[in-house]
mmCIF file of C-alpha atoms and ligand atoms in Angstrom:
data_model
loop_
_atom_site.group_PDB
_atom_site.id
_atom_site.type_symbol
_atom_site.label_atom_id
_atom_site.label_comp_id
_atom_site.label_asym_id
_atom_site.label_seq_id
_atom_site.Cartn_x
_atom_site.Cartn_y
_atom_site.Cartn_z
ATOM 1 C CA UNK A 176 -6.474 -31.652 -12.404
ATOM 2 C CA UNK A 177 -10.124 -29.044 -11.831
ATOM 3 C CA UNK A 178 -10.097 -27.277 -9.030
ATOM 4 C CA UNK A 179 -12.574 -24.680 -7.872
ATOM 5 C CA UNK A 180 -12.391 -22.026 -6.792
ATOM 6 C CA UNK A 181 -13.878 -20.251 -2.741
ATOM 7 C CA UNK A 182 -13.074 -16.568 -0.642
ATOM 8 C CA UNK A 183 -13.450 -16.334 2.683
ATOM 9 C CA UNK A 184 -13.074 -14.757 5.865
ATOM 10 C CA UNK A 185 -11.716 -17.422 8.918
ATOM 11 C CA UNK A 186 -10.612 -15.053 11.922
ATOM 12 C CA UNK A 187 -13.887 -12.927 13.480
ATOM 13 C CA UNK A 188 -15.828 -12.852 16.811
ATOM 14 C CA UNK A 189 -18.846 -13.030 17.858
ATOM 15 C CA UNK A 190 -21.013 -13.811 21.506
ATOM 16 C CA UNK A 191 -19.565 -15.991 23.026
ATOM 17 C CA UNK A 192 -16.439 -14.094 22.748
ATOM 18 C CA UNK A 193 -15.978 -10.094 22.790
ATOM 19 C CA UNK A 194 -17.157 -9.530 19.129
ATOM 20 C CA UNK A 195 -21.179 -8.540 19.299
ATOM 21 C CA UNK A 196 -22.657 -10.287 16.343
ATOM 22 C CA UNK A 197 -24.392 -14.370 16.614
ATOM 23 C CA UNK A 198 -23.265 -16.797 14.342
ATOM 24 C CA UNK A 199 -26.038 -16.094 12.244
ATOM 25 C CA UNK A 200 -25.547 -12.199 11.588
ATOM 26 C CA UNK A 201 -21.924 -13.301 11.654
ATOM 27 C CA UNK A 202 -23.135 -15.433 8.308
ATOM 28 C CA UNK A 203 -25.585 -13.684 6.805
ATOM 29 C CA UNK A 204 -23.101 -10.220 6.872
ATOM 30 C CA UNK A 205 -20.591 -12.989 4.889
ATOM 31 C CA UNK A 206 -23.849 -13.798 2.410
ATOM 32 C CA UNK A 207 -24.221 -9.841 2.798
ATOM 33 C CA UNK A 208 -20.029 -9.426 1.323
ATOM 34 C CA UNK A 209 -20.666 -11.608 -1.004
ATOM 35 C CA UNK A 210 -18.252 -14.449 1.032
ATOM 36 C CA UNK A 211 -18.697 -18.715 0.935
ATOM 37 C CA UNK A 212 -17.598 -19.602 3.725
ATOM 38 C CA UNK A 213 -16.965 -17.351 7.399
ATOM 39 C CA UNK A 214 -14.607 -20.105 10.115
ATOM 40 C CA UNK A 215 -15.674 -17.885 13.606
ATOM 41 C CA UNK A 216 -12.734 -18.118 16.222
ATOM 42 C CA UNK A 217 -14.234 -16.889 19.373
ATOM 43 C CA UNK A 218 -11.444 -15.947 21.999
ATOM 44 C CA UNK A 219 -10.342 -20.138 23.857
ATOM 45 C CA UNK A 220 -13.921 -21.265 23.395
ATOM 46 C CA UNK A 221 -15.019 -23.808 20.938
ATOM 47 C CA UNK A 222 -18.614 -23.859 20.292
ATOM 48 C CA UNK A 223 -19.864 -26.746 18.828
ATOM 49 C CA UNK A 224 -22.859 -27.564 17.964
ATOM 50 C CA UNK A 225 -23.469 -24.326 15.451
ATOM 51 C CA UNK A 226 -21.778 -24.289 11.915
ATOM 52 C CA UNK A 227 -23.561 -26.087 9.094
ATOM 53 C CA UNK A 228 -24.319 -23.684 5.755
ATOM 54 C CA UNK A 229 -26.260 -20.594 6.807
ATOM 55 C CA UNK A 230 -28.338 -20.001 3.233
ATOM 56 C CA UNK A 231 -25.616 -20.067 0.301
ATOM 57 C CA UNK A 232 -22.500 -19.033 3.392
ATOM 58 C CA UNK A 233 -20.735 -21.916 5.356
ATOM 59 C CA UNK A 234 -19.829 -21.289 8.837
ATOM 60 C CA UNK A 235 -17.134 -23.413 10.720
ATOM 61 C CA UNK A 236 -16.045 -23.000 13.870
ATOM 62 C CA UNK A 237 -12.295 -23.161 15.004
ATOM 63 C CA UNK A 238 -10.715 -21.316 17.820
ATOM 64 C CA UNK A 239 -8.218 -18.017 18.724
ATOM 65 C CA UNK A 240 -6.275 -20.433 22.032
ATOM 66 C CA UNK A 241 -3.610 -17.550 24.222
ATOM 67 C CA UNK A 242 -2.851 -17.724 27.523
ATOM 68 C CA UNK A 243 -4.668 -16.238 29.289
ATOM 69 C CA UNK A 244 -1.766 -15.941 31.792
ATOM 70 C CA UNK A 245 0.724 -14.994 30.224
ATOM 71 C CA UNK A 246 1.268 -10.812 30.405
ATOM 72 C CA UNK A 247 2.004 -9.094 28.617
ATOM 73 C CA UNK A 248 -0.300 -10.983 26.038
ATOM 74 C CA UNK A 249 2.069 -12.306 23.077
ATOM 75 C CA UNK A 250 0.891 -15.808 21.097
ATOM 76 C CA UNK A 251 -3.077 -16.071 19.460
ATOM 77 C CA UNK A 252 -3.320 -19.461 17.716
ATOM 78 C CA UNK A 253 -5.578 -19.670 15.097
ATOM 79 C CA UNK A 254 -7.093 -23.254 15.454
ATOM 80 C CA UNK A 255 -8.931 -25.800 12.926
ATOM 81 C CA UNK A 256 -10.651 -28.330 12.404
ATOM 82 C CA UNK A 257 -9.492 -29.898 16.182
ATOM 83 C CA UNK A 258 -12.814 -30.350 16.284
ATOM 84 C CA UNK A 259 -12.354 -29.838 20.477
ATOM 85 C CA UNK A 260 -12.103 -27.855 22.327
ATOM 86 C CA UNK A 261 -7.890 -27.548 23.110
ATOM 87 C CA UNK A 262 -7.606 -24.318 25.523
ATOM 88 C CA UNK A 263 -6.724 -25.961 28.765
ATOM 89 C CA UNK A 264 -3.209 -26.174 26.712
ATOM 90 C CA UNK A 265 -2.281 -22.217 25.669
ATOM 91 C CA UNK A 266 0.009 -23.291 28.675
ATOM 92 C CA UNK A 267 3.133 -25.228 26.109
ATOM 93 C CA UNK A 268 2.368 -23.262 23.281
ATOM 94 C CA UNK A 269 4.445 -26.466 21.272
ATOM 95 C CA UNK A 270 2.440 -29.229 23.137
ATOM 96 C CA UNK A 271 -0.236 -27.002 21.579
ATOM 97 C CA UNK A 272 0.000 -27.218 18.075
ATOM 98 C CA UNK A 273 1.502 -30.637 18.039
ATOM 99 C CA UNK A 274 -2.158 -31.019 19.743
ATOM 100 C CA UNK A 275 -3.914 -29.836 17.051
ATOM 101 C CA UNK A 276 -1.952 -31.481 14.441
ATOM 102 C CA UNK A 277 -1.715 -34.887 15.868
ATOM 103 C CA UNK A 278 -6.105 -34.490 15.978
ATOM 104 C CA UNK A 279 -5.764 -34.338 11.705
ATOM 105 C CA UNK A 280 -6.228 -30.522 12.817
ATOM 106 C CA UNK A 281 -4.335 -26.948 11.271
ATOM 107 C CA UNK A 282 -3.416 -23.734 12.617
ATOM 108 C CA UNK A 283 -1.671 -20.358 11.875
ATOM 109 C CA UNK A 284 -0.122 -17.114 14.195
ATOM 110 C CA UNK A 285 -2.595 -14.935 14.496
ATOM 111 C CA UNK A 286 -0.818 -10.890 13.753
ATOM 112 C CA UNK A 287 2.363 -12.136 14.086
ATOM 113 C CA UNK A 288 3.770 -8.250 14.115
ATOM 114 C CA UNK A 289 1.917 -5.425 15.996
ATOM 115 C CA UNK A 290 1.490 -1.970 16.739
ATOM 116 C CA UNK A 291 -0.205 -1.123 20.009
ATOM 117 C CA UNK A 292 -2.493 1.670 19.430
ATOM 118 C CA UNK A 293 -2.309 4.603 22.647
ATOM 119 C CA UNK A 294 -6.142 5.205 22.764
ATOM 120 C CA UNK A 295 -6.907 2.088 24.677
ATOM 121 C CA UNK A 296 -5.441 -1.293 26.458
ATOM 122 C CA UNK A 297 -7.098 -3.071 24.665
ATOM 123 C CA UNK A 298 -5.259 -1.384 21.914
ATOM 124 C CA UNK A 299 -1.612 -3.024 22.560
ATOM 125 C CA UNK A 300 0.561 -5.215 21.322
ATOM 126 C CA UNK A 301 -0.239 -8.913 20.523
ATOM 127 C CA UNK A 302 2.557 -10.044 18.371
ATOM 128 C CA UNK A 303 4.082 -13.263 17.954
ATOM 129 C CA UNK A 304 7.324 -14.494 19.876
ATOM 130 C CA UNK A 305 7.942 -18.050 19.803
ATOM 131 C CA UNK A 306 9.920 -18.448 17.662
ATOM 132 C CA UNK A 307 10.929 -21.561 18.220
ATOM 133 C CA UNK A 308 7.499 -23.884 17.620
ATOM 134 C CA UNK A 309 6.476 -25.185 14.618
ATOM 135 C CA UNK A 310 4.860 -27.597 13.378
ATOM 136 C CA UNK A 311 2.010 -24.431 12.431
ATOM 137 C CA UNK A 312 0.306 -24.427 9.102
ATOM 138 C CA UNK A 313 1.224 -20.817 8.556
ATOM 139 C CA UNK A 314 0.895 -17.645 9.223
ATOM 140 C CA UNK A 315 -2.354 -15.122 9.131
ATOM 141 C CA UNK A 316 -0.299 -12.510 7.069
ATOM 142 C CA UNK A 317 -2.300 -9.391 6.838
ATOM 143 C CA UNK A 318 -5.381 -8.389 9.177
ATOM 144 C CA UNK A 319 -8.043 -5.819 8.940
ATOM 145 C CA UNK A 320 -8.210 -4.687 12.633
ATOM 146 C CA UNK A 321 -4.627 -5.590 12.965
ATOM 147 C CA UNK A 322 -3.859 -2.564 10.549
ATOM 148 C CA UNK A 323 -5.600 0.010 11.719
ATOM 149 C CA UNK A 324 -4.871 -0.698 15.316
ATOM 150 C CA UNK A 325 -1.069 0.315 14.301
ATOM 151 C CA UNK A 326 -3.051 3.664 12.981
ATOM 152 C CA UNK A 327 -4.479 4.654 15.558
ATOM 153 C CA UNK A 328 -1.229 6.955 16.946
ATOM 154 C CA UNK A 329 -3.493 9.578 18.283
ATOM 155 C CA UNK A 330 -7.298 10.659 18.187
ATOM 156 C CA UNK A 331 -7.906 12.778 15.175
ATOM 157 C CA UNK A 332 -6.499 8.749 12.968
ATOM 158 C CA UNK A 333 -8.772 7.347 14.230
ATOM 159 C CA UNK A 334 -11.361 9.425 13.519
ATOM 160 C CA UNK A 335 -9.934 10.270 10.182
ATOM 161 C CA UNK A 336 -9.352 6.092 9.249
ATOM 162 C CA UNK A 337 -13.587 5.303 11.157
ATOM 163 C CA UNK A 338 -14.254 7.996 8.250
ATOM 164 C CA UNK A 339 -12.619 6.645 5.021
ATOM 165 C CA UNK A 340 -11.771 2.945 6.826
ATOM 166 C CA UNK A 341 -10.256 2.162 2.780
ATOM 167 C CA UNK A 342 -7.289 4.896 3.276
ATOM 168 C CA UNK A 343 -5.890 2.876 6.371
ATOM 169 C CA UNK A 344 -5.046 0.084 4.191
ATOM 170 C CA UNK A 345 -2.627 -0.445 1.706
ATOM 171 C CA UNK A 346 -0.515 -4.704 2.545
ATOM 172 C CA UNK A 347 0.896 -6.477 5.367
ATOM 173 C CA UNK A 348 3.752 -4.636 7.845
ATOM 174 C CA UNK A 349 7.008 -5.579 6.002
ATOM 175 C CA UNK A 350 8.345 -7.158 9.129
ATOM 176 C CA UNK A 351 5.573 -9.538 8.833
ATOM 177 C CA UNK A 352 6.569 -10.389 5.488
ATOM 178 C CA UNK A 353 10.416 -10.274 6.450
ATOM 179 C CA UNK A 354 9.988 -12.745 8.852
ATOM 180 C CA UNK A 355 7.281 -15.130 6.732
ATOM 181 C CA UNK A 356 10.643 -15.890 4.305
ATOM 182 C CA UNK A 357 12.605 -16.058 6.859
ATOM 183 C CA UNK A 358 11.133 -19.168 7.631
ATOM 184 C CA UNK A 359 11.187 -20.319 4.732
ATOM 185 C CA UNK A 360 14.603 -20.254 3.562
ATOM 186 C CA UNK A 361 15.495 -22.592 6.934
ATOM 187 C CA UNK A 362 12.822 -24.755 5.204
ATOM 188 C CA UNK A 363 9.337 -24.729 7.041
ATOM 189 C CA UNK A 364 6.718 -25.213 4.921
ATOM 190 C CA UNK A 365 3.679 -22.660 5.949
ATOM 191 C CA UNK A 366 1.422 -21.023 3.771
ATOM 192 C CA UNK A 367 -0.596 -17.649 4.215
ATOM 193 C CA UNK A 368 -3.474 -16.344 5.139
ATOM 194 C CA UNK A 369 -6.019 -13.265 5.899
ATOM 195 C CA UNK A 370 -8.063 -11.871 7.983
ATOM 196 C CA UNK A 371 -11.447 -9.810 9.420
ATOM 197 C CA UNK A 372 -9.935 -10.418 13.415
ATOM 198 C CA UNK A 373 -14.335 -8.358 12.979
ATOM 199 C CA UNK A 374 -15.459 -8.014 16.981
ATOM 200 C CA UNK A 375 -18.434 -5.885 15.512
ATOM 201 C CA UNK A 376 -17.027 -3.191 18.459
ATOM 202 C CA UNK A 377 -18.585 0.228 18.943
ATOM 203 C CA UNK A 378 -16.163 3.553 20.203
ATOM 204 C CA UNK A 379 -16.737 6.446 20.688
ATOM 205 C CA UNK A 380 -14.003 8.756 20.160
ATOM 206 C CA UNK A 381 -14.626 12.118 20.982
ATOM 207 C CA UNK A 382 -18.207 13.675 19.636
ATOM 208 C CA UNK A 383 -18.676 10.494 16.424
ATOM 209 C CA UNK A 384 -20.352 7.326 18.490
ATOM 210 C CA UNK A 385 -20.486 4.789 15.917
ATOM 211 C CA UNK A 386 -19.624 1.210 14.818
ATOM 212 C CA UNK A 387 -15.549 1.056 13.675
ATOM 213 C CA UNK A 388 -16.138 -1.504 10.788
ATOM 214 C CA UNK A 389 -19.311 -3.749 11.191
ATOM 215 C CA UNK A 390 -18.264 -7.061 9.399
ATOM 216 C CA UNK A 391 -19.632 -6.927 5.728
ATOM 217 C CA UNK A 392 -17.508 -4.306 5.146
ATOM 218 C CA UNK A 393 -14.868 -6.292 7.009
ATOM 219 C CA UNK A 394 -15.338 -8.667 4.627
ATOM 220 C CA UNK A 395 -15.406 -6.880 1.283
ATOM 221 C CA UNK A 396 -11.692 -6.450 2.906
ATOM 222 C CA UNK A 397 -8.995 -9.012 3.138
ATOM 223 C CA UNK A 398 -9.540 -12.661 2.439
ATOM 224 C CA UNK A 399 -8.970 -15.696 2.132
ATOM 225 C CA UNK A 400 -9.415 -17.372 -1.039
ATOM 226 C CA UNK A 401 -8.782 -21.245 -1.189
ATOM 227 C CA UNK A 402 -8.678 -23.988 -4.472
ATOM 228 C CA UNK A 403 -10.556 -26.784 -3.821
ATOM 229 C CA UNK A 404 -10.047 -30.651 -5.608
ATOM 230 C CA UNK A 405 -14.127 -31.067 -5.972
ATOM 231 C CA UNK A 406 -16.724 -27.878 -5.742
ATOM 232 C CA UNK A 407 -18.736 -27.310 -3.214
ATOM 233 C CA UNK A 408 -22.117 -29.087 -2.583
ATOM 234 C CA UNK A 409 -23.813 -28.043 0.149
ATOM 235 C CA UNK A 410 -23.647 -31.506 2.185
ATOM 236 C CA UNK A 411 -21.589 -30.160 5.329
ATOM 237 C CA UNK A 412 -19.306 -32.782 6.076
ATOM 238 C CA UNK A 413 -18.837 -32.769 2.716
ATOM 239 C CA UNK A 414 -17.816 -29.423 2.062
ATOM 240 C CA UNK A 415 -15.311 -28.815 5.468
ATOM 241 C CA UNK A 416 -13.202 -31.021 4.677
ATOM 242 C CA UNK A 417 -12.217 -29.404 0.830
ATOM 243 C CA UNK A 418 -12.616 -26.103 2.434
ATOM 244 C CA UNK A 419 -9.212 -27.585 4.838
ATOM 245 C CA UNK A 420 -7.885 -30.174 2.945
ATOM 246 C CA UNK A 421 -7.418 -26.961 1.076
ATOM 247 C CA UNK A 422 -5.687 -24.705 3.616
ATOM 248 C CA UNK A 423 -3.563 -27.618 4.623
ATOM 249 C CA UNK A 424 -2.579 -27.781 1.354
ATOM 250 C CA UNK A 425 -1.837 -24.950 0.732
ATOM 251 C CA UNK A 426 -4.253 -23.800 -2.333
ATOM 252 C CA UNK A 427 -4.260 -20.068 -0.485
ATOM 253 C CA UNK A 428 -3.974 -16.840 -1.609
ATOM 254 C CA UNK A 429 -4.293 -12.963 0.356
ATOM 255 C CA UNK A 430 -6.639 -10.919 -1.515
ATOM 256 C CA UNK A 431 -7.886 -7.102 -1.184
ATOM 257 C CA UNK A 432 -11.129 -7.829 -2.426
ATOM 258 C CA UNK A 433 -12.189 -3.973 -1.902
ATOM 259 C CA UNK A 434 -11.067 -2.600 -4.624
ATOM 260 C CA UNK A 435 -10.742 -5.601 -6.979
ATOM 261 C CA UNK A 436 -11.973 -9.067 -6.419
ATOM 262 C CA UNK A 437 -9.254 -11.054 -6.520
ATOM 263 C CA UNK A 438 -11.316 -14.454 -7.966
ATOM 264 C CA UNK A 439 -9.248 -16.019 -10.967
ATOM 265 C CA UNK A 440 -5.998 -15.317 -9.229
ATOM 266 C CA UNK A 441 -4.249 -17.771 -10.608
ATOM 267 C CA UNK A 442 0.158 -19.021 -9.472
ATOM 268 C CA UNK A 443 1.402 -22.312 -10.718
ATOM 269 C CA UNK A 444 4.232 -24.248 -12.166
ATOM 270 C CA UNK A 445 5.547 -26.607 -14.708
ATOM 271 C CA UNK A 446 8.023 -28.178 -16.340
ATOM 272 C CA UNK A 447 7.472 -31.138 -18.722
ATOM 273 C CA UNK A 448 4.050 -32.328 -17.942
ATOM 274 C CA UNK A 449 3.376 -32.578 -14.114
ATOM 275 C CA UNK A 450 1.333 -29.358 -12.710
ATOM 276 C CA UNK A 451 2.248 -27.684 -9.291
ATOM 277 C CA UNK A 452 -0.324 -25.655 -7.326
ATOM 278 C CA UNK A 453 0.547 -23.027 -4.699
ATOM 279 C CA UNK A 454 1.261 -25.046 -1.190
ATOM 280 C CA UNK A 455 2.819 -28.110 -3.654
ATOM 281 C CA UNK A 456 6.604 -29.084 -4.052
ATOM 282 C CA UNK A 457 7.416 -28.943 -8.167
ATOM 283 C CA UNK A 458 10.457 -31.495 -8.064
ATOM 284 C CA UNK A 459 12.514 -29.832 -11.625
ATOM 285 C CA UNK A 460 12.955 -32.519 -15.248
ATOM 286 C CA UNK A 461 15.008 -29.464 -16.449
ATOM 287 C CA UNK A 462 13.154 -26.138 -17.745
ATOM 288 C CA UNK A 463 10.314 -24.971 -14.947
ATOM 289 C CA UNK A 464 7.397 -22.310 -16.314
ATOM 290 C CA UNK A 465 6.135 -20.401 -12.923
ATOM 291 C CA UNK A 466 2.964 -19.046 -14.212
ATOM 292 C CA UNK A 467 0.565 -16.420 -12.649
ATOM 293 C CA UNK A 468 -2.903 -14.690 -13.759
ATOM 294 C CA UNK A 469 -4.737 -12.062 -11.911
ATOM 295 C CA UNK A 470 -8.296 -10.827 -12.352
ATOM 296 C CA UNK A 471 -6.885 -7.641 -13.670
ATOM 297 C CA UNK A 472 -4.022 -5.511 -14.896
ATOM 298 C CA UNK A 473 -1.644 -4.912 -11.006
ATOM 299 C CA UNK A 474 2.130 -4.696 -10.878
ATOM 300 C CA UNK A 475 2.781 -7.762 -10.097
ATOM 301 C CA UNK A 476 6.523 -9.418 -8.367
ATOM 302 C CA UNK A 477 7.303 -13.274 -8.897
ATOM 303 C CA UNK A 478 9.841 -13.723 -6.004
ATOM 304 C CA UNK A 479 12.182 -16.330 -5.413
ATOM 305 C CA UNK A 480 13.798 -17.164 -1.354
ATOM 306 C CA UNK A 481 12.332 -13.324 -0.684
ATOM 307 C CA UNK A 482 14.213 -11.428 -3.737
ATOM 308 C CA UNK A 483 11.717 -10.160 -6.731
ATOM 309 C CA UNK A 484 12.531 -11.934 -10.484
ATOM 310 C CA UNK A 485 9.860 -10.939 -12.327
ATOM 311 C CA UNK A 486 7.585 -8.081 -12.619
ATOM 312 C CA UNK A 487 4.690 -7.395 -15.143
ATOM 313 C CA UNK A 488 2.131 -5.585 -15.088
ATOM 314 C CA UNK A 489 -1.151 -7.084 -17.218
ATOM 315 C CA UNK A 490 -2.214 -9.661 -16.995
ATOM 316 C CA UNK A 491 0.046 -12.467 -17.500
ATOM 317 C CA UNK A 492 3.072 -13.144 -16.344
ATOM 318 C CA UNK A 493 5.602 -16.462 -17.010
ATOM 319 C CA UNK A 494 8.525 -16.768 -15.946
ATOM 320 C CA UNK A 495 11.484 -19.688 -17.161
ATOM 321 C CA UNK A 496 13.607 -20.874 -14.594
ATOM 322 C CA UNK A 497 16.287 -23.475 -13.700
ATOM 323 C CA UNK A 498 16.741 -22.540 -10.470
ATOM 324 C CA UNK A 499 15.379 -23.940 -7.226
ATOM 325 C CA UNK A 500 13.096 -22.331 -4.704
ATOM 326 C CA UNK A 501 11.396 -20.989 -3.126
ATOM 327 C CA UNK A 502 8.261 -18.486 -5.044
ATOM 328 C CA UNK A 503 5.850 -16.441 -4.109
ATOM 329 C CA UNK A 504 4.105 -14.251 -5.738
ATOM 330 C CA UNK A 505 2.761 -10.048 -4.704
ATOM 331 C CA UNK A 506 0.274 -8.467 -5.986
ATOM 332 C CA UNK A 507 -0.175 -3.482 -6.579
ATOM 333 C CA UNK A 508 -2.642 -2.262 -6.909
ATOM 334 C CA UNK A 509 -3.784 1.863 -7.410
ATOM 335 C CA UNK A 510 -6.846 2.403 -4.771
ATOM 336 C CA UNK A 511 -7.385 5.357 -2.782
ATOM 337 C CA UNK A 512 -4.351 7.065 -4.428
ATOM 338 C CA UNK A 513 -1.417 4.884 -3.228
ATOM 339 C CA UNK A 514 -0.304 1.272 -4.508
ATOM 340 C CA UNK A 515 -1.842 -0.930 -2.203
ATOM 341 C CA UNK A 516 -1.356 -5.024 -1.433
ATOM 342 C CA UNK A 517 -3.813 -7.072 -3.264
ATOM 343 C CA UNK A 518 -2.477 -10.400 -3.589
ATOM 344 C CA UNK A 519 -0.091 -12.313 -2.142
ATOM 345 C CA UNK A 520 -0.113 -16.385 -2.828
ATOM 346 C CA UNK A 521 1.396 -18.893 -0.942
ATOM 347 C CA UNK A 522 5.223 -20.517 -2.191
ATOM 348 C CA UNK A 523 5.346 -22.755 -4.760
ATOM 349 C CA UNK A 524 8.580 -24.984 -4.042
ATOM 350 C CA UNK A 525 10.813 -26.452 -6.807
ATOM 351 C CA UNK A 526 13.620 -28.303 -5.460
HETATM 352 ZN ZN1 ZN B 1484 -6.656 -12.467 18.325
HETATM 353 ZN ZN1 ZN B 1485 -9.042 -12.200 16.786
#
C-alpha cells in the first residue's frame, strides 16, 4: 500500500492560553517553516471553530489538559480528536484517558521527564507521575522547550542558548527513552511524537530582551512526521481523519529537522510477503527483515527491546533475524560540533 508523508508540529500554544500568537499566526509560522500541518494544544481549553486550512497548512485543534488544583504541577496530557471540552475531567487521569478513547480520540503524555530551571517559577519541572494509568496512545518523546528549560541553569547559560539556540538541542532525555523501553517491555504499545511546545514568549535576561524562540524557528526544529494511507486533498474532514489515523496507528517518527530534513525516513519489516510499518505488528513466518532508510548517511541504530542489535553509517540498514521483540530506530547526526539526535521512530512489534 502506498504511504504519504506529512510533517507537522502538534504541541503549540496560542493566545487562547499562554501563547502569544493567534491561530492564523501559528498557521503562518508553520507555513514559513514548511510544515504540512500544525495542531494547537492550549491549556485546558478546546477552541472550537478555528480549525481548517490556512493557505496550504492544515491547522487542527487539540488540547493540553492538566489538573489546575494539583501542586506541584504534573501530568500534562495532549489530547487530539476528542472534539469537545474535556478539561473538567482533569482530576482523574484514567477517567480522562478513557473518555478520550470513548470519543475515538488519541492522547500522549506531554514532557514526561523535565528538569526545572532556577530562573523563574514558570520554569518549574512538570513531569508525568501517574504511571499507573493505561490506554494512552504514546508519549511525547522530545519537547524542544522542555529541553531548553533544563539547560537554563543560570542567566549566563540562558543568554548563551538564547543566542545560539541550535547548540542546546541534543535529543530526548535518556530518562524518557528508558521509561519508554520499560513500558514497551511490559507489553504496552506506545508510539512517539515530538514537538515544539511553542509559546512565543519574550524574556528579559539582563540587557537582552527578546522573543526567545519564535514559532517559525521552533517549527523548524523537533517535529512529528506521519505516514498516511492516502494523500491529503484539501478537504478538512478527510485530511484530519488521515492525520489522526496515522497518529493513532503509530506510523510516526520524531524528527529534528534543523540539521537536515528527516523527510524520506522509512522503517519497515518484512516476512514472506507480509509487511509491517511503524506502529504495526508483524507475525513471523520464518525470518524477518527489518529495513531502515535515512535521507542522508547518519549513525543509525536498530534496537530490539531497548538494546542496539544493528548499526549503520550509511543511508540503508537491512537486518535479518528470527527474534521476536519490539524494534525501533534511533538516528544521530553531527551538527554544531556534536552528535545530536535526528530521528526516533515508533516501534514495530514482531511476534
Ligand atoms: Zn505542558
Ligand atoms: Zn504545552
